[in-house]
XYZ file of C-alpha atoms in Angstrom:
362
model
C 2.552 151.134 30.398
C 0.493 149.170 28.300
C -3.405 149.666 28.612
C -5.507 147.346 30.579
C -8.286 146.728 28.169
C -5.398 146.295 25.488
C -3.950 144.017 27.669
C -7.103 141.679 27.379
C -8.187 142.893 24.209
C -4.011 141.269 22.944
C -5.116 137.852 24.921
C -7.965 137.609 22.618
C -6.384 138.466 19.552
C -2.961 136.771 20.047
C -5.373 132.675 20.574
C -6.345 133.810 16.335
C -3.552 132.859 13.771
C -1.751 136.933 13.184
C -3.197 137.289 10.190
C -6.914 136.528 11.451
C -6.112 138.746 14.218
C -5.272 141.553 11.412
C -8.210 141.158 9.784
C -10.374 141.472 13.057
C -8.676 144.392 14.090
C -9.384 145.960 10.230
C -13.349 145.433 11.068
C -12.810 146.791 14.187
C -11.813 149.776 13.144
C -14.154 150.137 10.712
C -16.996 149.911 13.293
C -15.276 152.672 14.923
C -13.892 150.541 18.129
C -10.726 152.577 18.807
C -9.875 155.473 20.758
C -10.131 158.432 19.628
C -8.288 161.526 20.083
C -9.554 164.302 21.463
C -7.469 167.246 22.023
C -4.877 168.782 19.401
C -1.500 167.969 19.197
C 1.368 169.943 21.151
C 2.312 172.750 18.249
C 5.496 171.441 18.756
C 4.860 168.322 17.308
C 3.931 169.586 13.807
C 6.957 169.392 10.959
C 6.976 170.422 7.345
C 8.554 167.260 5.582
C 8.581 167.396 1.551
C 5.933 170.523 1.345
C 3.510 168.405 3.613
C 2.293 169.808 7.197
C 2.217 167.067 9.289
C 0.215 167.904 12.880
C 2.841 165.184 14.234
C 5.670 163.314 12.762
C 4.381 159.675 13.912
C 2.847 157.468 10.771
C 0.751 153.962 9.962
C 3.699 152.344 7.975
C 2.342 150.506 5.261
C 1.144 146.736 5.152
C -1.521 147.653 7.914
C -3.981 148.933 5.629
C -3.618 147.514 2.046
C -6.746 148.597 0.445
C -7.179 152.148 2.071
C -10.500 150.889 4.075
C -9.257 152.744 7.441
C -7.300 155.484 6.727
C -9.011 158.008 8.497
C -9.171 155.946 11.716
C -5.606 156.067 12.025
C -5.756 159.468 11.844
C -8.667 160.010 14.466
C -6.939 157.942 16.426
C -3.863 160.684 16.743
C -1.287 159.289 14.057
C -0.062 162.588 11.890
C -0.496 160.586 8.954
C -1.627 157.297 6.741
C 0.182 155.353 4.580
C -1.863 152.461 2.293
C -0.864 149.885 0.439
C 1.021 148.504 -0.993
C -1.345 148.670 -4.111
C -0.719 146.613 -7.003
C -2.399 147.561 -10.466
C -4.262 144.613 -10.490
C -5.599 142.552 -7.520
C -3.267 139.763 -6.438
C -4.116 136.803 -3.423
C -0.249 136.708 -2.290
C 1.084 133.746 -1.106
C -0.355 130.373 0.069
C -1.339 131.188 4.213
C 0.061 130.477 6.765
C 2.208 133.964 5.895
C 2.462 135.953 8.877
C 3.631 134.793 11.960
C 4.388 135.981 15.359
C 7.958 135.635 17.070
C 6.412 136.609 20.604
C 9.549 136.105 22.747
C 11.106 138.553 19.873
C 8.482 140.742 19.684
C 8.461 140.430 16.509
C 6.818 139.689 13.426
C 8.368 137.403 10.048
C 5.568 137.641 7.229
C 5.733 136.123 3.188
C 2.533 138.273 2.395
C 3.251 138.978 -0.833
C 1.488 141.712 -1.855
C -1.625 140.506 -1.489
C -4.500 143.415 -1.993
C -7.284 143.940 -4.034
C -5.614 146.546 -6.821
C -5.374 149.587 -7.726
C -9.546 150.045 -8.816
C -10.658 148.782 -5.102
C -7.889 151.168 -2.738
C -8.684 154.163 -5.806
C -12.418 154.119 -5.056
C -11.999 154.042 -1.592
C -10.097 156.948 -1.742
C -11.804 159.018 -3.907
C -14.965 158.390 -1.528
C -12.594 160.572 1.030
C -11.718 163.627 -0.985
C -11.867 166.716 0.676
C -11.427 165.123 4.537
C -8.376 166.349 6.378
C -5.147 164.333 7.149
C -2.676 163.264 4.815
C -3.055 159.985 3.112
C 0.418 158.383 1.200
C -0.002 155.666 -1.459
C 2.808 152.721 -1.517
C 2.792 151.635 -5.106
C 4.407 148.111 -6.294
C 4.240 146.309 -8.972
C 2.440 142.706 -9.737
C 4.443 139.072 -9.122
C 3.919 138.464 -12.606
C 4.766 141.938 -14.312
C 7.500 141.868 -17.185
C 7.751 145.225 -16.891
C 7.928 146.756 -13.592
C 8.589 150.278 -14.264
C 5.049 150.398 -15.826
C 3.373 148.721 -12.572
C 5.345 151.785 -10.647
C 4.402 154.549 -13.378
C 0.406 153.299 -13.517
C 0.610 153.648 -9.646
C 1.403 157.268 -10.288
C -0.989 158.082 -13.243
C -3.905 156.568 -11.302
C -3.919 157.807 -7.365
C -2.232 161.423 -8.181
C -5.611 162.843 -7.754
C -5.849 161.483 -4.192
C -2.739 160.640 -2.614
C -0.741 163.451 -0.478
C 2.400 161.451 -0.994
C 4.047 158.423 -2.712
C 6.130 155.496 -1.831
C 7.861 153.621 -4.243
C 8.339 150.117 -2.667
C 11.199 148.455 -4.248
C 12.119 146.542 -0.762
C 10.070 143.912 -0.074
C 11.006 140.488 0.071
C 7.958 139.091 -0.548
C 8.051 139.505 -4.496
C 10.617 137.224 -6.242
C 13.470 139.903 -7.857
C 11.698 143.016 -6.639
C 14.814 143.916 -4.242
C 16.749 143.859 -7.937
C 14.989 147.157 -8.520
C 17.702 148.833 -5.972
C 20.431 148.159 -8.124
C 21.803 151.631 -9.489
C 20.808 151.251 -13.186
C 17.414 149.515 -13.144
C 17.002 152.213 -9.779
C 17.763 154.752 -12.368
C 15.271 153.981 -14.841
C 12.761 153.425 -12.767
C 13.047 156.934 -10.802
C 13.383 158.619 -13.910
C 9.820 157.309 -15.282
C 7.957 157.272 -12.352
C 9.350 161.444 -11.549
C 8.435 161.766 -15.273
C 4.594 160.554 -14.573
C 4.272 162.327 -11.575
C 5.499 165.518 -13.526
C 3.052 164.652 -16.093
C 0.297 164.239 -13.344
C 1.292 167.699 -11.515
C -0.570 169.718 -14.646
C -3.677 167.308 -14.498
C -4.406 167.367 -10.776
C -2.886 171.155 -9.841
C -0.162 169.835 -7.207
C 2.982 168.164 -7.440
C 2.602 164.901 -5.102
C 5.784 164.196 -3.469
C 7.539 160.927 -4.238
C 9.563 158.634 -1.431
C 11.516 155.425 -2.081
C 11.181 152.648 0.472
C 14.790 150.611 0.626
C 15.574 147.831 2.053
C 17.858 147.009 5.438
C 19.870 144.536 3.884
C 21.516 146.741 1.612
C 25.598 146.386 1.824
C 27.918 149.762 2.002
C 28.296 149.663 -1.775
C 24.597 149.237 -2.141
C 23.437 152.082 -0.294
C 25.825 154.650 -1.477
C 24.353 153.496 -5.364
C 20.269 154.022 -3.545
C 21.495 157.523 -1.802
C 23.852 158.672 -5.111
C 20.722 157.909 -7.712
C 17.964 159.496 -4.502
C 20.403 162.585 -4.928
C 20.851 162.452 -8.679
C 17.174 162.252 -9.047
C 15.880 164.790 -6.901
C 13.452 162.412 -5.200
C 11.509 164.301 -2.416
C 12.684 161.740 0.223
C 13.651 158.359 1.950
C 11.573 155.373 3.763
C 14.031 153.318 5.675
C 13.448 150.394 5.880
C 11.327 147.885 4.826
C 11.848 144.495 6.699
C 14.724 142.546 7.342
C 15.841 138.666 6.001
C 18.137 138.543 8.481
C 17.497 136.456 11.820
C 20.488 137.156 13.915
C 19.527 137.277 17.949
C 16.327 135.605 17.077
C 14.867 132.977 20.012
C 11.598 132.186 19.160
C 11.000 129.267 17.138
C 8.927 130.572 14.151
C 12.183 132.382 13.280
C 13.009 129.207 10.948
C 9.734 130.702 8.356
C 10.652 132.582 5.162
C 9.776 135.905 5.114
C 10.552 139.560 6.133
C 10.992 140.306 10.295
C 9.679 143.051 11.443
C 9.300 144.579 15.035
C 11.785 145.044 17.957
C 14.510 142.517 16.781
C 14.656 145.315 13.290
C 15.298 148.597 15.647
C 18.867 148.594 15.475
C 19.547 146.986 11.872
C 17.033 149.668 10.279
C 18.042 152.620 12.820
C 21.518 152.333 11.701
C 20.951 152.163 8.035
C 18.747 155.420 8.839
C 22.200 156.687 10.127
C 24.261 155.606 7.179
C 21.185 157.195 4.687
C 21.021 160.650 6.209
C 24.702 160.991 6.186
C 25.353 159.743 2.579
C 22.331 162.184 1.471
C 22.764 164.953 3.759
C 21.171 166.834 6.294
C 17.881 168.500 4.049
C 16.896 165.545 2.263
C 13.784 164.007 3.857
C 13.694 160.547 5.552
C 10.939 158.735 7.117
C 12.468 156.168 10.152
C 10.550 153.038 10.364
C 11.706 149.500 11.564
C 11.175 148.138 15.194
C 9.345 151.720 16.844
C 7.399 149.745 20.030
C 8.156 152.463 22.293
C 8.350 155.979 23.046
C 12.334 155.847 23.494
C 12.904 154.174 19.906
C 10.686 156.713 17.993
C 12.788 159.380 19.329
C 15.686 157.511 18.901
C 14.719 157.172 15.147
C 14.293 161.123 14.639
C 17.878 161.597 16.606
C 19.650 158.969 14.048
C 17.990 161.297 11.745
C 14.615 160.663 10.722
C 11.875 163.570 9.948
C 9.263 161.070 10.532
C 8.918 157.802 11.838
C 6.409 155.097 11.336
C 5.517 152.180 13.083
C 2.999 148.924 12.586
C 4.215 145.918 14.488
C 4.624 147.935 17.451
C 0.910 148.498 17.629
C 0.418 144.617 17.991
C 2.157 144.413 21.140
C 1.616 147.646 22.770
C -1.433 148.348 21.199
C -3.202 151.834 20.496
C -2.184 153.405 23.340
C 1.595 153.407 21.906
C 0.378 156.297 19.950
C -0.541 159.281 23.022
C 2.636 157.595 24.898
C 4.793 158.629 21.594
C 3.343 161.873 21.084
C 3.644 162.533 25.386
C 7.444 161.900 24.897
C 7.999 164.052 22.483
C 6.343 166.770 24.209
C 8.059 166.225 27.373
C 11.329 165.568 25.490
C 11.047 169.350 23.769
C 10.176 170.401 27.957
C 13.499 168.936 29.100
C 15.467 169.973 26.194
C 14.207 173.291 25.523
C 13.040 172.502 21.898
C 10.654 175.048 20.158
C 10.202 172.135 17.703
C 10.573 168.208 17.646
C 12.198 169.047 14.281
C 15.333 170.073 16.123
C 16.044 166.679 17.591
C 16.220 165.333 13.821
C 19.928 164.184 13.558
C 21.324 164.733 17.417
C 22.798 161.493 17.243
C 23.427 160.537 13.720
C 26.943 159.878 13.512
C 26.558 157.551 16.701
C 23.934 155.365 15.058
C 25.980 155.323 11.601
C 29.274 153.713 13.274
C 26.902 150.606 14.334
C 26.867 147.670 12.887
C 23.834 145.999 11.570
């Protein structure tokens, strides 16, 4: 049940344009106006996903907090962990506004962002400021609009936050960025994994700790596609999956805003990105990790996303309709869910229903 003051506080919020909204939210955080959490997690919530302990397996995807300026507010405010970004090397505007919109009768959300943030200098600072706080903190990397040369966007990512980032995510998947989904294609996927494993190698001597690397993959993959992504993920010895980023598709879709260009997020992306979870962890196997994100707005779908076979699972547009309080009602289910089942960890409902989600369509 959604939370009375979120309730209001959503009224308020949903009369500004989204991306207004976004940025209000940002300095609300900042001023500390959240709630914060108070009491540890259940011991049964915490997982050990690519070396990491995680006190919970529910994440900030990325996109909510470009230039690492909250961070550590997500984490007070119970997630298990951060992700920022996506960071570009140098600071970039995106495109022209209006770029996010809301599809409220979808609850759902189509934005043309474009990697707007303020580069790497701006999130690197920020982070440095928090070295030695608790909580893991992951760094999306991407590469600028106007880069010739990608790879080096992707491998300057590495070189500069290895110091400070628990984990990376190699974004490859949004739509936003003319030709950056071409990066998924097996041989430029290749080259690009190989340099970017060979920085972070590099970086392991320099900063005493080898930061684990994800790649973030898109939901509009076809078959053929994602067996070339899971093949070179395998063949490269990658540390783990993000599945997915958002969707171009607008099948279902009511609302009218569905006619603007852009990636969907939010509920309309559960199934589409829950299945291609499915099809992931069964092309890669059962040990290597994935993180489920696409369409989590309620307790049932982030389990859902760990049963189809997901260690973690991430959410962002959720939070705009259900607010903060999505978070403790998450974490509750899980804890009741290992009650009912007899689970000494939510690790064991990772990949319950796997082959059920990989037969759907979508």
């Amino acid at each position: 049940m959604m939370d009375p003051a979120f309730r209001l506080a959503r009224a308020a919020l949903f009369r500004l344009d989204a991306e207004t909204a976004h940025q209000t939210t940002l300095k609300a955080l900042k001023a500390g106006l959240y709630p914060h959490q108070l009491t540890p997690d259940d011991p049964r919530l915490a997982v050990t996903v690519a070396g990491l302990s995680f006190p919970n397996p529910l994440g900030i995807a990325a996109g909510f907090d470009k230039n690492a300026e909250v961070p550590d507010a997500m984490l007070r405010m119970g997630f298990g962990f951060a992700e920022i970004g996506t960071v570009t090397p140098r600071a970039q505007t995106g495109n022209p506004r209006p770029r996010v919109f809301r599809l409220v009768h979808d609850r759902g959300v189509i934005n043309r962002l474009g990697f707007n943030n303020e580069g790497h200098e701006a999130a690197l600072a920020r982070l440095t400021a928090r070295r030695g706080r608790t909580g893991i903190v992951g760094v999306n990397i991407g590469a600028n609009k106007d880069t010739v040369d990608r790879a080096a966007d992707y491998v300057l990512g590495v070189e500069r936050f290895a110091a400070v980032a628990s984990y990376f995510t190699v974004n490859i998947s949004s739509p936003n960025t003319p030709g950056l989904r071409d990066l998924q294609a097996r041989a430029s996927l290749a080259e690009l994994l190989s340099r970017v494993l060979a920085a972070r190698d590099t970086a392991t001597a320099r900063v005493g700790r080898r930061v684990p690397v994800f790649l973030k993959v898109a939901p509009d993959l076809d078959r053929a596609g994602e067996e070339d992504v899971a093949a070179e993920a395998v063949a490269q010895a990658i540390d783990g999956l993000i599945v997915s980023n958002t969707t171009l598709d607008r099948a279902g879709l009511t609302d009218r805003a569905k006619a603007e260009t852009g990636g969907l997020s939010g509920h309309p992306l559960f199934r589409r990105s829950t299945a291609c979870l499915a099809r992931f962890r069964t092309l890669v196997g059962p040990t290597l990790p994935i993180i489920g994100v696409g369409g989590v707005d309620s307790p049932e779908a982030a389990l859902a996303k760990m049963a189809a076979g997901a260690n973690l699972v991430q959410l962002y547009t959720g939070l705009v309709y259900e607010g903060p309080g999505l978070v403790a009602r998450i974490k509750s289910h899980f804890a009741k869910t290992c009650d009912r089942e007899g689970l000494r960890s939510i690790a064991e409902a990772v990949g319950v229903a796997t082959d059920n989600w990989a037969k759907l369509d979508g």
